[in-house]
Tab-separated table of C-alpha atoms in Angstrom:
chain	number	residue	atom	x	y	z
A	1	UNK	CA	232.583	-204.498	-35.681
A	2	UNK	CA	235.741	-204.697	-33.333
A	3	UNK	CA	235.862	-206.278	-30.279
A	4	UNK	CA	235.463	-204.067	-27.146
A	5	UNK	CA	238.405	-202.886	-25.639
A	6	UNK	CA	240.308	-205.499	-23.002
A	7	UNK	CA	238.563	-208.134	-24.918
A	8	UNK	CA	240.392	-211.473	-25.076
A	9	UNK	CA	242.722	-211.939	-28.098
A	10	UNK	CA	243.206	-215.380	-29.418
A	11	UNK	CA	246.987	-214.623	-30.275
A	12	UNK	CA	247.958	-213.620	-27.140
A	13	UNK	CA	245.428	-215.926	-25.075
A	14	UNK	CA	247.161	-218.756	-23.729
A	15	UNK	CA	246.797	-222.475	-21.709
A	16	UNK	CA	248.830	-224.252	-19.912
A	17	UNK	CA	248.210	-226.997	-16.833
A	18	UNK	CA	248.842	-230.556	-16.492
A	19	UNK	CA	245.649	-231.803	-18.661
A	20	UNK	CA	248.303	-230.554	-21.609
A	21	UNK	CA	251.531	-232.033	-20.905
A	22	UNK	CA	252.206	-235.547	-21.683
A	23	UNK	CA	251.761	-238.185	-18.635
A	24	UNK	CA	248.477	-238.118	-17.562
A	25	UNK	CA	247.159	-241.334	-17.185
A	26	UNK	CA	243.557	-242.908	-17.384
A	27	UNK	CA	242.595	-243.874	-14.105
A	28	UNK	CA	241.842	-239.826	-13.576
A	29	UNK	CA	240.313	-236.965	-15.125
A	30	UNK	CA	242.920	-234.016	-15.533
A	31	UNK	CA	242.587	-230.194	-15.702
A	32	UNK	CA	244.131	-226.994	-17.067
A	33	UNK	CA	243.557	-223.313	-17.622
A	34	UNK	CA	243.098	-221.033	-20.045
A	35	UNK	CA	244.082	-217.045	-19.493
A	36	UNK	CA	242.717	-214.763	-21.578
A	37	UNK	CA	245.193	-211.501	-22.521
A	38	UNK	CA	243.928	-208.333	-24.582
A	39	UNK	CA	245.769	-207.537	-27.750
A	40	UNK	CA	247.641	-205.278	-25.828
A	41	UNK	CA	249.607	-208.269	-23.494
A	42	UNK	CA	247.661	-207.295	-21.134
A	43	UNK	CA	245.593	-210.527	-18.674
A	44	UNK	CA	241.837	-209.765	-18.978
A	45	UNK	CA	240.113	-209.111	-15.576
A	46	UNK	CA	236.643	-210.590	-16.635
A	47	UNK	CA	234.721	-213.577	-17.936
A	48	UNK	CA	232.365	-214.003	-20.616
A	49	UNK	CA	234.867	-214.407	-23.819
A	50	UNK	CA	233.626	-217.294	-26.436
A	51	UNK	CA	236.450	-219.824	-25.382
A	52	UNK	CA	235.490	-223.425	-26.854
A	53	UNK	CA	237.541	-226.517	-26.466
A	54	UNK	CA	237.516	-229.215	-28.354
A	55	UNK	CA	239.119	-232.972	-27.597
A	56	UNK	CA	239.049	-235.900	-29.281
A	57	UNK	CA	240.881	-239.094	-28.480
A	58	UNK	CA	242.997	-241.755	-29.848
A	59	UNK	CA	240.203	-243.427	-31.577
A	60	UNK	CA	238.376	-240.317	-33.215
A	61	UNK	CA	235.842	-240.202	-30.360
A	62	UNK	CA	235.077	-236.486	-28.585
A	63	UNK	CA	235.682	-236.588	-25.421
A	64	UNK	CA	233.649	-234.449	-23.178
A	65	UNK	CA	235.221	-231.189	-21.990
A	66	UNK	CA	233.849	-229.479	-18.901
A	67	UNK	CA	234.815	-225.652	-19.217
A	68	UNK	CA	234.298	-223.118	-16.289
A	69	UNK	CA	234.405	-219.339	-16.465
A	70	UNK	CA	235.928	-218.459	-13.374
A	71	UNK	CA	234.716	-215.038	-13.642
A	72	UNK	CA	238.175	-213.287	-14.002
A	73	UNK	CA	239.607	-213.929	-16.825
A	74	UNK	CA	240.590	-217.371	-16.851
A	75	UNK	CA	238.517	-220.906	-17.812
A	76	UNK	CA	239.291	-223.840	-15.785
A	77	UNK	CA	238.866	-226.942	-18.219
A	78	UNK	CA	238.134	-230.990	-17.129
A	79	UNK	CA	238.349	-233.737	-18.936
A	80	UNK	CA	238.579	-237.454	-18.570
A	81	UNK	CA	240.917	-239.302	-21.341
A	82	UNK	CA	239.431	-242.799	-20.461
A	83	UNK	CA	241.734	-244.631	-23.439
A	84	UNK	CA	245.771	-244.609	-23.814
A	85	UNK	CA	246.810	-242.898	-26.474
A	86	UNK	CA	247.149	-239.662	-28.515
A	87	UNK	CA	244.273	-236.414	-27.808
A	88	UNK	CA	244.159	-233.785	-29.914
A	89	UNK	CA	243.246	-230.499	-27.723
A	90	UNK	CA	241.756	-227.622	-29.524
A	91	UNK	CA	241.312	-224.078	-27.604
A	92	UNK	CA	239.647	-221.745	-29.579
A	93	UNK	CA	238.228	-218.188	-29.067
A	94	UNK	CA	235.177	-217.349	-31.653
A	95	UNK	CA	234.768	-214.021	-32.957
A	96	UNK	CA	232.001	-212.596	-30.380
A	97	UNK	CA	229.605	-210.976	-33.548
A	98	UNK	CA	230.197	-213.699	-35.919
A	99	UNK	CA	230.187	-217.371	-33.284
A	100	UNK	CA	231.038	-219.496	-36.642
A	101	UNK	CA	234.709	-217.781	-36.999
A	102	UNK	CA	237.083	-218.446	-34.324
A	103	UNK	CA	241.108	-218.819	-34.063
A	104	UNK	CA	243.306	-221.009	-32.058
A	105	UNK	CA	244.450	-219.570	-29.319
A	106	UNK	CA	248.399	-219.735	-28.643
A	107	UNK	CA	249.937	-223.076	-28.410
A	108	UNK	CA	246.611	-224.656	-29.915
A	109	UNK	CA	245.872	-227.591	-31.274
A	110	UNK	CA	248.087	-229.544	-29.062
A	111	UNK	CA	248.682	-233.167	-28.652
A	112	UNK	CA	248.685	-234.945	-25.231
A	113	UNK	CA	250.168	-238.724	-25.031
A	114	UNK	CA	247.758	-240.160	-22.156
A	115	UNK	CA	249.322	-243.148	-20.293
A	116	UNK	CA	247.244	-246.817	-19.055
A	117	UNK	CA	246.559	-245.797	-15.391
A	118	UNK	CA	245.824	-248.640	-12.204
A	119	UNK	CA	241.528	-247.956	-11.866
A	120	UNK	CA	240.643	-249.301	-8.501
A	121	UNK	CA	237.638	-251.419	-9.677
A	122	UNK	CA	239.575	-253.399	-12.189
A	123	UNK	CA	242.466	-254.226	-9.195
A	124	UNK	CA	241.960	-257.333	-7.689
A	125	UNK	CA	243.937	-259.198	-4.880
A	126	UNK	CA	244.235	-262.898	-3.912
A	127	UNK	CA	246.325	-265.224	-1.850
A	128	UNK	CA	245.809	-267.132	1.417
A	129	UNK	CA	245.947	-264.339	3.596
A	130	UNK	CA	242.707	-263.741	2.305
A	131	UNK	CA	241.080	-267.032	2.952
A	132	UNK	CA	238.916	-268.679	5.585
A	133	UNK	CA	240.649	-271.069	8.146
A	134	UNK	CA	244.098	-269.070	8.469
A	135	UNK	CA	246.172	-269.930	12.134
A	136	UNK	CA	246.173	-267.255	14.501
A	137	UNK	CA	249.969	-268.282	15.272
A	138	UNK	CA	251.432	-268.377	11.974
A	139	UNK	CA	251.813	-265.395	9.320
A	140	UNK	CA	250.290	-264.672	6.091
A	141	UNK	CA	250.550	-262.859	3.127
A	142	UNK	CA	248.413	-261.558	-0.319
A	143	UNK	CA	249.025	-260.351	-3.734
A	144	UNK	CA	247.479	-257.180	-4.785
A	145	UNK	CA	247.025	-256.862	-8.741
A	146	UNK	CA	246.950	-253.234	-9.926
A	147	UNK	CA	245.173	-253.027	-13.530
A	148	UNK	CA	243.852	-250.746	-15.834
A	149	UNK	CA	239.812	-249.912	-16.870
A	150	UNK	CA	240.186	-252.411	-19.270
A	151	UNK	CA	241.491	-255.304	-16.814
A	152	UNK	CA	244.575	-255.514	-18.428
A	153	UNK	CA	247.871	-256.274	-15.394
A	154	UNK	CA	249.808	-253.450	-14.781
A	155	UNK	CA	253.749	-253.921	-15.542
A	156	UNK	CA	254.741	-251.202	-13.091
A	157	UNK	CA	254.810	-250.364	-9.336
A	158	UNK	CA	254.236	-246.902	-7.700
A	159	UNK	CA	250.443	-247.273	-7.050
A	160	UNK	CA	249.391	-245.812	-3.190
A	161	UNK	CA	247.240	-248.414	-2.301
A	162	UNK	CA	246.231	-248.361	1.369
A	163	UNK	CA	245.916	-251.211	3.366
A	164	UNK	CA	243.548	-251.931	6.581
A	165	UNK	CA	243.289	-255.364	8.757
A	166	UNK	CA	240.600	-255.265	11.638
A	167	UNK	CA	240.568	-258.073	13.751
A	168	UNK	CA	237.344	-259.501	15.700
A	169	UNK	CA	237.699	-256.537	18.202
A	170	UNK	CA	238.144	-254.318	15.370
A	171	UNK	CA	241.523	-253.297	16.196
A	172	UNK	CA	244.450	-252.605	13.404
A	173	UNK	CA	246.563	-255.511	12.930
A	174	UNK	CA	249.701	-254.580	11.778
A	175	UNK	CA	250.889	-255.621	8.330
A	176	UNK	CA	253.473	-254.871	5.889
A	177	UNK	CA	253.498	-253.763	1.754
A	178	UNK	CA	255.978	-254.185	-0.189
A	179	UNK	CA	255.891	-252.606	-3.839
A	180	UNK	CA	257.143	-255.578	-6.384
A	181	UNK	CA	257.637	-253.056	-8.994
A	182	UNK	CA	256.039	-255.738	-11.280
A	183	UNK	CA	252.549	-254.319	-10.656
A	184	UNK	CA	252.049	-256.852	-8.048
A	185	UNK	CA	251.739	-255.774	-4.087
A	186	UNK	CA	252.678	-257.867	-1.153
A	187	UNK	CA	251.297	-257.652	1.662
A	188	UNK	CA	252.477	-259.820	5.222
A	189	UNK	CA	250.547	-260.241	8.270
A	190	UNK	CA	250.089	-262.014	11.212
A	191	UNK	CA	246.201	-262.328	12.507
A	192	UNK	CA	246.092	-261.186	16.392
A	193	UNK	CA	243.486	-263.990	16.963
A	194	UNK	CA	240.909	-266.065	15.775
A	195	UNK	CA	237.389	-264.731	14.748
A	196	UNK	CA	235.776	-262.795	12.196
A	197	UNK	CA	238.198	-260.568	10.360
A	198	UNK	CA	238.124	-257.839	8.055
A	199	UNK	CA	241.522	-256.317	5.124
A	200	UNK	CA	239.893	-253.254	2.940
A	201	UNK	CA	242.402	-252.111	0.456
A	202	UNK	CA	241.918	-248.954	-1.485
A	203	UNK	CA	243.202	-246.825	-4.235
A	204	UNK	CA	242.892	-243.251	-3.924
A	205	UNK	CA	239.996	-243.337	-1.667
A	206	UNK	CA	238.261	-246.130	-3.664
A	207	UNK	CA	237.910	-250.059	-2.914
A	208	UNK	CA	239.578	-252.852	-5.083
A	209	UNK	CA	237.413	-255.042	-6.537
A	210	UNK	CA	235.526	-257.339	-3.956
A	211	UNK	CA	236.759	-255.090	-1.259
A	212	UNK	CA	236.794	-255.617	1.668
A	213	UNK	CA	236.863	-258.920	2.374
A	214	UNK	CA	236.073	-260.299	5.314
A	215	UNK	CA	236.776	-264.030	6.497
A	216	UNK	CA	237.243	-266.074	9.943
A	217	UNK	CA	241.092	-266.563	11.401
A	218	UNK	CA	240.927	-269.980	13.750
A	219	UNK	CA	243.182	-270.598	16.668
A	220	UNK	CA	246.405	-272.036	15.963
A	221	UNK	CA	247.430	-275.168	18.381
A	222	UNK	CA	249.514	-272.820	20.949
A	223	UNK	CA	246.291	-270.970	21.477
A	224	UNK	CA	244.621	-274.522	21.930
A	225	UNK	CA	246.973	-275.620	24.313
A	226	UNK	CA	247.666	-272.990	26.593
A	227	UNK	CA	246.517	-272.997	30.161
């Protein structure tokens, strides 16, 4: 039997997105799409084709691959490449009467270097700007640590992390981060009083670890002294 007419044909089916170029890193799952195109060059208009992927990663594991038929003609596919190092990416369309025979699609199996990435958990920071009994009249600073899922220190900057300093009031207390390019973060403050006070730092949307820590600022001596 032949396959209906503006069926999907695995030579001239295609994928392309940035969960198959080389750079994605593991602190986030990645994404691409595949199109579907009859054997006519034309881009099917429909879903329902037998598109399968299959991944598996640097250490033989498969890696689970979310596929979604968006209903017109293309499949939007997840995945999460949790370890650095080579996945092999298999798109393949089966043969719709016979499931067990399929063909790769164009451009298929491809490999995708994956990168360490900085995961928020496994960041840490530290310093005595982050300590009980800091002077309301002197500044401070801390060291934020980016790191990967497997704790290991990150060698190089370019991480967004997002700092926030609330003081007793719960107003912003102004502070400034400077990328060491290292991995490292530094971050400089000066409390606007004493009391109970609060630094979150996050990482796309997510706390370090032990974030956010909260401590007491005292009153330095001008504050004691003042009339």
């Amino acid at each position: 039997a032949e396959a209906p007419e503006g069926s999907a044909y695995w030579e001239n089916t295609y994928a392309e997105g940035p969960g198959l170029e080389d750079g994605n890193t593991t602190a986030e799952p990645t994404h691409y799409t595949i199109h579907t195109v009859d054997n006519k060059g034309n881009p099917c208009k429909q879903g329902g084709s037998p598109i399968d992927v299959d991944i598996v990663g640097p250490d033989g594991d498969v890696v689970d691959a979310d596929v979604t038929d968006n209903n017109d003609g293309t499949y939007t596919v997840k995945y999460h490449p949790t370890e650095p190092g080579d996945y092999t990416i298999e798109n393949i369309l089966r043969n719709p009467f016979q499931p067990m025979h399929y063909e790769h699609i164009k451009g298929s199996p491809k490999t995708v270097t994956v990168l360490p990435g900085t995961d928020p958990n496994a960041s840490h920071a530290y310093g005595p700007g982050l300590q009980d009994g800091i002077l309301d009249t002197l500044p401070t600073e801390f060291t934020i640590q980016a790191a990967d899922r497997a704790g290991n220190k990150m060698d190089k900057g370019g991480d967004d992390f997002e700092v926030d300093i609330r003081d007793a009031e719960g107003n912003e207390v102004p502070h400034k981060l400077t990328d060491n390019d290292d991995g490292t973060y530094k971050v400089e403050y000066k409390p606007n009083g004493p009391g109970p006070q609060t630094v979150n730092v996050n990482l796309r949307g997510k706390p370090i670890k032990d974030a956010p820590f909260k401590f007491g600022i005292k009153a330095g001596a001008s504050a004691a002294f003042s009339v």
